[in-house]
Amino acid sequence: EAGVAQSPRYKIIEKRQSVAFWCNPISGHATLYWYQQILGQGPKLLIQFQNNGVVDDSQLPKDRFSAERLKGVDSTLKIQPAKLEDSAVYLCASSLIGGLAQTYTQYFGPGTRLTVL
Amino acid sequence: GQQLNQSPQSMFIQEGEDVSMNCTSSSIFNTWLWYKQDPGEGPVLLIALYKAGELTSNGRLTAQFGITRKDSFLNISASIPSDVGIYFCAGSSGTYKYIFGTGTRLKVLA
């Protein structure tokens, strides 16, 4: 079974530029998550989708971050304009979700390392 | 955002030694997950725990869901150099949302 795919793996941009990240979850997983992981910290949830609807975006800085999951499969996360403090690893995760606790288990992609200069 | 407390923050051990780490929360959780993250990679799921008191093994790794439901423990027996990495716990109160720990950085000296 293929895992969560993310691209690009690395991105370097200058502040005030825009950037987009792509994620393809595990086949059949209804729920998709975007996390931000700053160096030395654990992942912090930015947004969660169930199918193509947003379930939780309470920690997403909506003035500059946006995300979409058209057709309930792939997702993109965009930052516009980027700030220095956005330098981090952006992780995508997916889970099955179907009532049993086991279906909430999250599986992560390799992440995209963003450096903002 | 909230993060769980993991202890120790980092540790150096000799190859062959056993390792213990724990994760504590001020909230009750229904699920605990343990992940390992290598440099430049995403977290990889090691063990999932779904019931208070549960003890689950995965090779040399053993994790326990604390009876109080506010803590969890991970043990690694007979450590080897490839155990190097950052270990994260994550807890959920029964919904989709997981809160992650601050991480335990493990270095194994050959």
PDB file of C-alpha atoms in Angstrom:
ATOM      1  CA  GLU A   1       0.000   0.000   0.000  1.00  0.00           C
ATOM      2  CA  ALA A   2       1.416   3.365  -1.023  1.00  0.00           C
ATOM      3  CA  GLY A   3       1.935   5.893   1.741  1.00  0.00           C
ATOM      4  CA  VAL A   4       1.176   9.591   1.896  1.00  0.00           C
ATOM      5  CA  ALA A   5       2.929  11.449  -0.918  1.00  0.00           C
ATOM      6  CA  GLN A   6       4.092  15.045  -0.699  1.00  0.00           C
ATOM      7  CA  SER A   7       5.878  17.404  -3.041  1.00  0.00           C
ATOM      8  CA  PRO A   8       8.127  19.213  -3.303  1.00  0.00           C
ATOM      9  CA  ARG A   9      10.444  17.821  -0.633  1.00  0.00           C
ATOM     10  CA  TYR A  10      12.346  21.092  -0.312  1.00  0.00           C
ATOM     11  CA  LYS A  11      11.576  24.699  -1.169  1.00  0.00           C
ATOM     12  CA  ILE A  12      13.560  27.884  -0.682  1.00  0.00           C
ATOM     13  CA  ILE A  13      11.851  31.214  -1.258  1.00  0.00           C
ATOM     14  CA  GLU A  14      12.295  34.824  -0.292  1.00  0.00           C
ATOM     15  CA  LYS A  15       9.954  36.538   2.117  1.00  0.00           C
ATOM     16  CA  ARG A  16       6.802  37.957   0.572  1.00  0.00           C
ATOM     17  CA  GLN A  17       6.856  35.307  -2.171  1.00  0.00           C
ATOM     18  CA  SER A  18       4.169  32.668  -2.544  1.00  0.00           C
ATOM     19  CA  VAL A  19       4.548  28.922  -2.239  1.00  0.00           C
ATOM     20  CA  ALA A  20       2.305  25.868  -2.600  1.00  0.00           C
ATOM     21  CA  PHE A  21       2.619  22.336  -1.305  1.00  0.00           C
ATOM     22  CA  TRP A  22       0.842  19.244  -2.581  1.00  0.00           C
ATOM     23  CA  CYS A  23      -0.315  16.117  -0.748  1.00  0.00           C
ATOM     24  CA  ASN A  24      -1.834  12.853  -1.915  1.00  0.00           C
ATOM     25  CA  PRO A  25      -3.178  10.774   1.005  1.00  0.00           C
ATOM     26  CA  ILE A  26      -3.305   7.009   1.383  1.00  0.00           C
ATOM     27  CA  SER A  27      -5.940   5.575  -0.934  1.00  0.00           C
ATOM     28  CA  GLY A  28      -9.321   5.397   0.769  1.00  0.00           C
ATOM     29  CA  HIS A  29      -8.427   7.731   3.626  1.00  0.00           C
ATOM     30  CA  ALA A  30     -11.210  10.231   4.053  1.00  0.00           C
ATOM     31  CA  THR A  31      -9.416  12.549   6.423  1.00  0.00           C
ATOM     32  CA  LEU A  32      -6.404  14.664   5.580  1.00  0.00           C
ATOM     33  CA  TYR A  33      -4.349  16.870   7.885  1.00  0.00           C
ATOM     34  CA  TRP A  34      -1.738  19.568   7.356  1.00  0.00           C
ATOM     35  CA  TYR A  35       0.757  20.153  10.153  1.00  0.00           C
ATOM     36  CA  GLN A  36       3.511  22.699  10.636  1.00  0.00           C
ATOM     37  CA  GLN A  37       6.626  21.471  12.416  1.00  0.00           C
ATOM     38  CA  ILE A  38       9.089  24.099  13.515  1.00  0.00           C
ATOM     39  CA  LEU A  39      12.616  22.882  14.222  1.00  0.00           C
ATOM     40  CA  GLY A  40      12.855  21.297  17.645  1.00  0.00           C
ATOM     41  CA  GLN A  41       9.101  21.044  18.172  1.00  0.00           C
ATOM     42  CA  GLY A  42       6.352  18.525  17.619  1.00  0.00           C
ATOM     43  CA  PRO A  43       3.893  18.886  14.730  1.00  0.00           C
ATOM     44  CA  LYS A  44       1.171  21.519  15.124  1.00  0.00           C
ATOM     45  CA  LEU A  45      -2.148  21.024  13.337  1.00  0.00           C
ATOM     46  CA  LEU A  46      -2.978  23.699  10.763  1.00  0.00           C
ATOM     47  CA  ILE A  47      -6.081  22.300   9.115  1.00  0.00           C
ATOM     48  CA  GLN A  48      -8.092  19.102   8.873  1.00  0.00           C
ATOM     49  CA  PHE A  49     -10.334  17.985   6.024  1.00  0.00           C
ATOM     50  CA  GLN A  50     -12.892  15.233   6.002  1.00  0.00           C
ATOM     51  CA  ASN A  51     -13.488  14.379   2.367  1.00  0.00           C
ATOM     52  CA  ASN A  52     -13.531  17.846   0.758  1.00  0.00           C
ATOM     53  CA  GLY A  53     -14.910  19.739   3.741  1.00  0.00           C
ATOM     54  CA  VAL A  54     -12.939  21.608   6.395  1.00  0.00           C
ATOM     55  CA  VAL A  55     -13.432  20.198   9.896  1.00  0.00           C
ATOM     56  CA  ASP A  56     -10.912  22.285  11.839  1.00  0.00           C
ATOM     57  CA  ASP A  57      -8.880  25.258  10.692  1.00  0.00           C
ATOM     58  CA  SER A  58      -8.734  27.063  14.021  1.00  0.00           C
ATOM     59  CA  GLN A  59      -4.933  27.249  14.016  1.00  0.00           C
ATOM     60  CA  LEU A  60      -4.506  28.198  10.375  1.00  0.00           C
ATOM     61  CA  PRO A  61      -3.242  31.787   9.908  1.00  0.00           C
ATOM     62  CA  LYS A  62      -5.933  32.616   7.417  1.00  0.00           C
ATOM     63  CA  ASP A  63      -4.509  35.983   6.452  1.00  0.00           C
ATOM     64  CA  ARG A  64      -1.687  34.220   4.613  1.00  0.00           C
ATOM     65  CA  PHE A  65      -2.370  30.472   4.594  1.00  0.00           C
ATOM     66  CA  SER A  66      -5.022  28.710   2.538  1.00  0.00           C
ATOM     67  CA  ALA A  67      -5.741  25.083   1.786  1.00  0.00           C
ATOM     68  CA  GLU A  68      -8.121  23.168  -0.390  1.00  0.00           C
ATOM     69  CA  ARG A  69      -9.023  19.573  -1.052  1.00  0.00           C
ATOM     70  CA  LEU A  70     -10.931  19.449  -4.282  1.00  0.00           C
ATOM     71  CA  LYS A  71     -12.717  16.160  -5.006  1.00  0.00           C
ATOM     72  CA  GLY A  72     -11.823  14.871  -1.542  1.00  0.00           C
ATOM     73  CA  VAL A  73      -8.484  13.342  -2.496  1.00  0.00           C
ATOM     74  CA  ASP A  74      -5.402  15.517  -3.161  1.00  0.00           C
ATOM     75  CA  SER A  75      -4.828  18.686  -1.216  1.00  0.00           C
ATOM     76  CA  THR A  76      -2.765  21.828  -1.620  1.00  0.00           C
ATOM     77  CA  LEU A  77      -1.550  24.200   1.074  1.00  0.00           C
ATOM     78  CA  LYS A  78      -0.566  27.709   0.028  1.00  0.00           C
ATOM     79  CA  ILE A  79       1.277  30.503   1.780  1.00  0.00           C
ATOM     80  CA  GLN A  80       0.953  34.001   0.372  1.00  0.00           C
ATOM     81  CA  PRO A  81       2.938  36.059   1.245  1.00  0.00           C
ATOM     82  CA  ALA A  82       5.539  34.059   3.155  1.00  0.00           C
ATOM     83  CA  LYS A  83       7.251  35.384   6.273  1.00  0.00           C
ATOM     84  CA  LEU A  84      10.568  34.389   7.819  1.00  0.00           C
ATOM     85  CA  GLU A  85       8.763  32.619  10.665  1.00  0.00           C
ATOM     86  CA  ASP A  86       7.050  30.306   8.172  1.00  0.00           C
ATOM     87  CA  SER A  87      10.316  28.398   7.788  1.00  0.00           C
ATOM     88  CA  ALA A  88       9.371  24.901   8.911  1.00  0.00           C
ATOM     89  CA  VAL A  89       8.551  21.419   7.727  1.00  0.00           C
ATOM     90  CA  TYR A  90       4.991  21.070   6.442  1.00  0.00           C
ATOM     91  CA  LEU A  91       3.650  17.606   7.037  1.00  0.00           C
ATOM     92  CA  CYS A  92       0.603  16.005   5.531  1.00  0.00           C
ATOM     93  CA  ALA A  93      -1.109  13.087   7.258  1.00  0.00           C
ATOM     94  CA  SER A  94      -4.195  11.003   6.528  1.00  0.00           C
ATOM     95  CA  SER A  95      -6.472   8.669   8.426  1.00  0.00           C
ATOM     96  CA  LEU A  96      -9.369   6.397   7.615  1.00  0.00           C
ATOM     97  CA  ILE A  97     -11.999   7.610  10.135  1.00  0.00           C
ATOM     98  CA  GLY A  98     -14.949   5.325  10.477  1.00  0.00           C
ATOM     99  CA  GLY A  99     -16.064   5.089  14.084  1.00  0.00           C
ATOM    100  CA  LEU A 100     -13.481   2.747  15.589  1.00  0.00           C
ATOM    101  CA  ALA A 101     -10.570   4.370  17.426  1.00  0.00           C
ATOM    102  CA  GLN A 102      -8.137   2.508  15.185  1.00  0.00           C
ATOM    103  CA  THR A 103      -9.424   4.355  12.166  1.00  0.00           C
ATOM    104  CA  TYR A 104      -8.289   7.667  13.631  1.00  0.00           C
ATOM    105  CA  THR A 105      -4.629   6.616  13.480  1.00  0.00           C
ATOM    106  CA  GLN A 106      -2.686   9.126  11.405  1.00  0.00           C
ATOM    107  CA  TYR A 107      -0.017   8.249   8.864  1.00  0.00           C
ATOM    108  CA  PHE A 108       2.416  10.932   7.767  1.00  0.00           C
ATOM    109  CA  GLY A 109       4.084  11.839   4.506  1.00  0.00           C
ATOM    110  CA  PRO A 110       7.794  12.753   4.258  1.00  0.00           C
ATOM    111  CA  GLY A 111       7.101  16.470   4.574  1.00  0.00           C
ATOM    112  CA  THR A 112       8.165  19.582   2.676  1.00  0.00           C
ATOM    113  CA  ARG A 113      10.983  21.580   4.216  1.00  0.00           C
ATOM    114  CA  LEU A 114      10.385  25.295   3.574  1.00  0.00           C
ATOM    115  CA  THR A 115      13.113  27.866   4.041  1.00  0.00           C
ATOM    116  CA  VAL A 116      12.109  31.522   3.824  1.00  0.00           C
ATOM    117  CA  LEU A 117      15.028  33.923   3.320  1.00  0.00           C
TER     118      LEU A 117
ATOM    119  CA  GLY B   1      -0.944  25.429  20.771  1.00  0.00           C
ATOM    120  CA  GLN B   2      -0.911  22.786  23.472  1.00  0.00           C
ATOM    121  CA  GLN B   3       1.849  20.196  23.465  1.00  0.00           C
ATOM    122  CA  LEU B   4       2.323  17.194  25.687  1.00  0.00           C
ATOM    123  CA  ASN B   5       5.319  16.931  28.008  1.00  0.00           C
ATOM    124  CA  GLN B   6       7.823  14.289  27.052  1.00  0.00           C
ATOM    125  CA  SER B   7      10.669  13.163  29.243  1.00  0.00           C
ATOM    126  CA  PRO B   8      13.572  13.090  28.881  1.00  0.00           C
ATOM    127  CA  GLN B   9      14.078  15.786  26.262  1.00  0.00           C
ATOM    128  CA  SER B  10      17.198  14.042  25.017  1.00  0.00           C
ATOM    129  CA  MET B  11      19.377  11.128  25.978  1.00  0.00           C
ATOM    130  CA  PHE B  12      22.663   9.534  25.034  1.00  0.00           C
ATOM    131  CA  ILE B  13      22.909   5.815  25.631  1.00  0.00           C
ATOM    132  CA  GLN B  14      25.320   3.017  24.856  1.00  0.00           C
ATOM    133  CA  GLU B  15      24.410   0.465  22.230  1.00  0.00           C
ATOM    134  CA  GLY B  16      22.733  -2.506  23.861  1.00  0.00           C
ATOM    135  CA  GLU B  17      21.180  -0.516  26.695  1.00  0.00           C
ATOM    136  CA  ASP B  18      17.458  -0.286  27.336  1.00  0.00           C
ATOM    137  CA  VAL B  19      15.693   3.064  26.919  1.00  0.00           C
ATOM    138  CA  SER B  20      12.626   4.420  28.664  1.00  0.00           C
ATOM    139  CA  MET B  21      10.702   7.585  27.895  1.00  0.00           C
ATOM    140  CA  ASN B  22       7.312   8.911  28.875  1.00  0.00           C
ATOM    141  CA  CYS B  23       4.662  11.373  27.910  1.00  0.00           C
ATOM    142  CA  THR B  24       2.260  13.160  30.236  1.00  0.00           C
ATOM    143  CA  SER B  25      -0.875  15.178  29.739  1.00  0.00           C
ATOM    144  CA  SER B  26      -3.178  17.288  31.872  1.00  0.00           C
ATOM    145  CA  SER B  27      -6.117  15.854  29.911  1.00  0.00           C
ATOM    146  CA  ILE B  28      -7.496  12.344  29.666  1.00  0.00           C
ATOM    147  CA  PHE B  29      -6.871  10.634  26.335  1.00  0.00           C
ATOM    148  CA  ASN B  30      -8.531   7.671  24.673  1.00  0.00           C
ATOM    149  CA  THR B  31      -5.725   6.968  22.223  1.00  0.00           C
ATOM    150  CA  TRP B  32      -1.963   7.245  22.403  1.00  0.00           C
ATOM    151  CA  LEU B  33       0.342   6.982  19.420  1.00  0.00           C
ATOM    152  CA  TRP B  34       4.117   6.769  19.363  1.00  0.00           C
ATOM    153  CA  TYR B  35       6.095   7.956  16.327  1.00  0.00           C
ATOM    154  CA  LYS B  36       9.771   8.032  15.357  1.00  0.00           C
ATOM    155  CA  GLN B  37      11.088  10.788  13.144  1.00  0.00           C
ATOM    156  CA  ASP B  38      14.417  10.617  11.345  1.00  0.00           C
ATOM    157  CA  PRO B  39      16.102  13.800  10.087  1.00  0.00           C
ATOM    158  CA  GLY B  40      14.427  15.090   6.932  1.00  0.00           C
ATOM    159  CA  GLU B  41      11.577  12.594   7.116  1.00  0.00           C
ATOM    160  CA  GLY B  42       8.006  12.549   8.351  1.00  0.00           C
ATOM    161  CA  PRO B  43       7.046  10.759  11.591  1.00  0.00           C
ATOM    162  CA  VAL B  44       6.637   6.999  11.238  1.00  0.00           C
ATOM    163  CA  LEU B  45       4.062   5.254  13.401  1.00  0.00           C
ATOM    164  CA  LEU B  46       5.601   2.784  15.840  1.00  0.00           C
ATOM    165  CA  ILE B  47       2.824   1.741  18.199  1.00  0.00           C
ATOM    166  CA  ALA B  48      -0.836   2.659  18.707  1.00  0.00           C
ATOM    167  CA  LEU B  49      -2.634   2.221  22.052  1.00  0.00           C
ATOM    168  CA  TYR B  50      -6.423   2.326  22.388  1.00  0.00           C
ATOM    169  CA  LYS B  51      -7.231   1.175  25.940  1.00  0.00           C
ATOM    170  CA  ALA B  52      -6.105   2.220  29.422  1.00  0.00           C
ATOM    171  CA  GLY B  53      -3.580  -0.253  30.798  1.00  0.00           C
ATOM    172  CA  GLU B  54      -2.846  -1.683  27.361  1.00  0.00           C
ATOM    173  CA  LEU B  55       0.673  -2.963  26.804  1.00  0.00           C
ATOM    174  CA  THR B  56       1.706  -3.389  23.170  1.00  0.00           C
ATOM    175  CA  SER B  57       4.976  -4.512  21.617  1.00  0.00           C
ATOM    176  CA  ASN B  58       6.507  -4.016  18.205  1.00  0.00           C
ATOM    177  CA  GLY B  59       9.808  -5.868  18.022  1.00  0.00           C
ATOM    178  CA  ARG B  60      12.143  -4.340  20.578  1.00  0.00           C
ATOM    179  CA  LEU B  61       9.658  -1.574  21.342  1.00  0.00           C
ATOM    180  CA  THR B  62       7.019  -1.786  24.050  1.00  0.00           C
ATOM    181  CA  ALA B  63       4.513   0.929  24.863  1.00  0.00           C
ATOM    182  CA  GLN B  64       1.954   1.223  27.636  1.00  0.00           C
ATOM    183  CA  PHE B  65      -1.226   3.252  27.965  1.00  0.00           C
ATOM    184  CA  GLY B  66      -1.191   4.599  31.524  1.00  0.00           C
ATOM    185  CA  ILE B  67      -3.991   3.599  33.881  1.00  0.00           C
ATOM    186  CA  THR B  68      -4.809   7.235  34.627  1.00  0.00           C
ATOM    187  CA  ARG B  69      -5.196   7.807  30.850  1.00  0.00           C
ATOM    188  CA  LYS B  70      -3.008  10.880  31.279  1.00  0.00           C
ATOM    189  CA  ASP B  71       0.304   9.268  30.425  1.00  0.00           C
ATOM    190  CA  SER B  72       2.034   6.767  28.218  1.00  0.00           C
ATOM    191  CA  PHE B  73       5.420   5.071  28.210  1.00  0.00           C
ATOM    192  CA  LEU B  74       7.744   3.764  25.522  1.00  0.00           C
ATOM    193  CA  ASN B  75      10.579   1.325  26.137  1.00  0.00           C
ATOM    194  CA  ILE B  76      13.244   0.248  23.681  1.00  0.00           C
ATOM    195  CA  SER B  77      15.222  -2.821  24.590  1.00  0.00           C
ATOM    196  CA  ALA B  78      18.794  -3.543  23.511  1.00  0.00           C
ATOM    197  CA  SER B  79      19.202  -0.289  21.574  1.00  0.00           C
ATOM    198  CA  ILE B  80      21.053  -0.238  18.268  1.00  0.00           C
ATOM    199  CA  PRO B  81      22.519   2.694  16.308  1.00  0.00           C
ATOM    200  CA  SER B  82      19.511   2.926  13.962  1.00  0.00           C
ATOM    201  CA  ASP B  83      17.295   3.740  16.956  1.00  0.00           C
ATOM    202  CA  VAL B  84      18.716   7.259  16.737  1.00  0.00           C
ATOM    203  CA  GLY B  85      16.032   9.832  16.066  1.00  0.00           C
ATOM    204  CA  ILE B  86      13.286  11.829  17.685  1.00  0.00           C
ATOM    205  CA  TYR B  87      10.422   9.992  19.345  1.00  0.00           C
ATOM    206  CA  PHE B  88       7.071  11.750  19.573  1.00  0.00           C
ATOM    207  CA  CYS B  89       3.980  10.790  21.480  1.00  0.00           C
ATOM    208  CA  ALA B  90       0.544  11.939  20.368  1.00  0.00           C
ATOM    209  CA  GLY B  91      -2.698  11.749  22.287  1.00  0.00           C
ATOM    210  CA  SER B  92      -6.332  12.036  21.302  1.00  0.00           C
ATOM    211  CA  SER B  93      -9.443  12.402  23.446  1.00  0.00           C
ATOM    212  CA  GLY B  94     -11.475  10.332  21.058  1.00  0.00           C
ATOM    213  CA  THR B  95     -11.846  12.636  18.116  1.00  0.00           C
ATOM    214  CA  TYR B  96      -9.817  13.198  15.002  1.00  0.00           C
ATOM    215  CA  LYS B  97      -7.518  15.694  16.722  1.00  0.00           C
ATOM    216  CA  TYR B  98      -4.129  14.636  18.096  1.00  0.00           C
ATOM    217  CA  ILE B  99      -1.879  16.681  20.331  1.00  0.00           C
ATOM    218  CA  PHE B 100       1.825  15.980  19.958  1.00  0.00           C
ATOM    219  CA  GLY B 101       4.564  15.836  22.547  1.00  0.00           C
ATOM    220  CA  THR B 102       7.700  17.905  22.543  1.00  0.00           C
ATOM    221  CA  GLY B 103       9.831  14.934  21.487  1.00  0.00           C
ATOM    222  CA  THR B 104      12.634  12.851  22.998  1.00  0.00           C
ATOM    223  CA  ARG B 105      15.901  12.966  21.064  1.00  0.00           C
ATOM    224  CA  LEU B 106      17.747   9.686  21.278  1.00  0.00           C
ATOM    225  CA  LYS B 107      21.412   9.233  20.423  1.00  0.00           C
ATOM    226  CA  VAL B 108      23.019   5.826  20.601  1.00  0.00           C
ATOM    227  CA  LEU B 109      26.750   5.523  21.100  1.00  0.00           C
ATOM    228  CA  ALA B 110      28.245   2.490  19.408  1.00  0.00           C
TER     229      ALA B 110
END
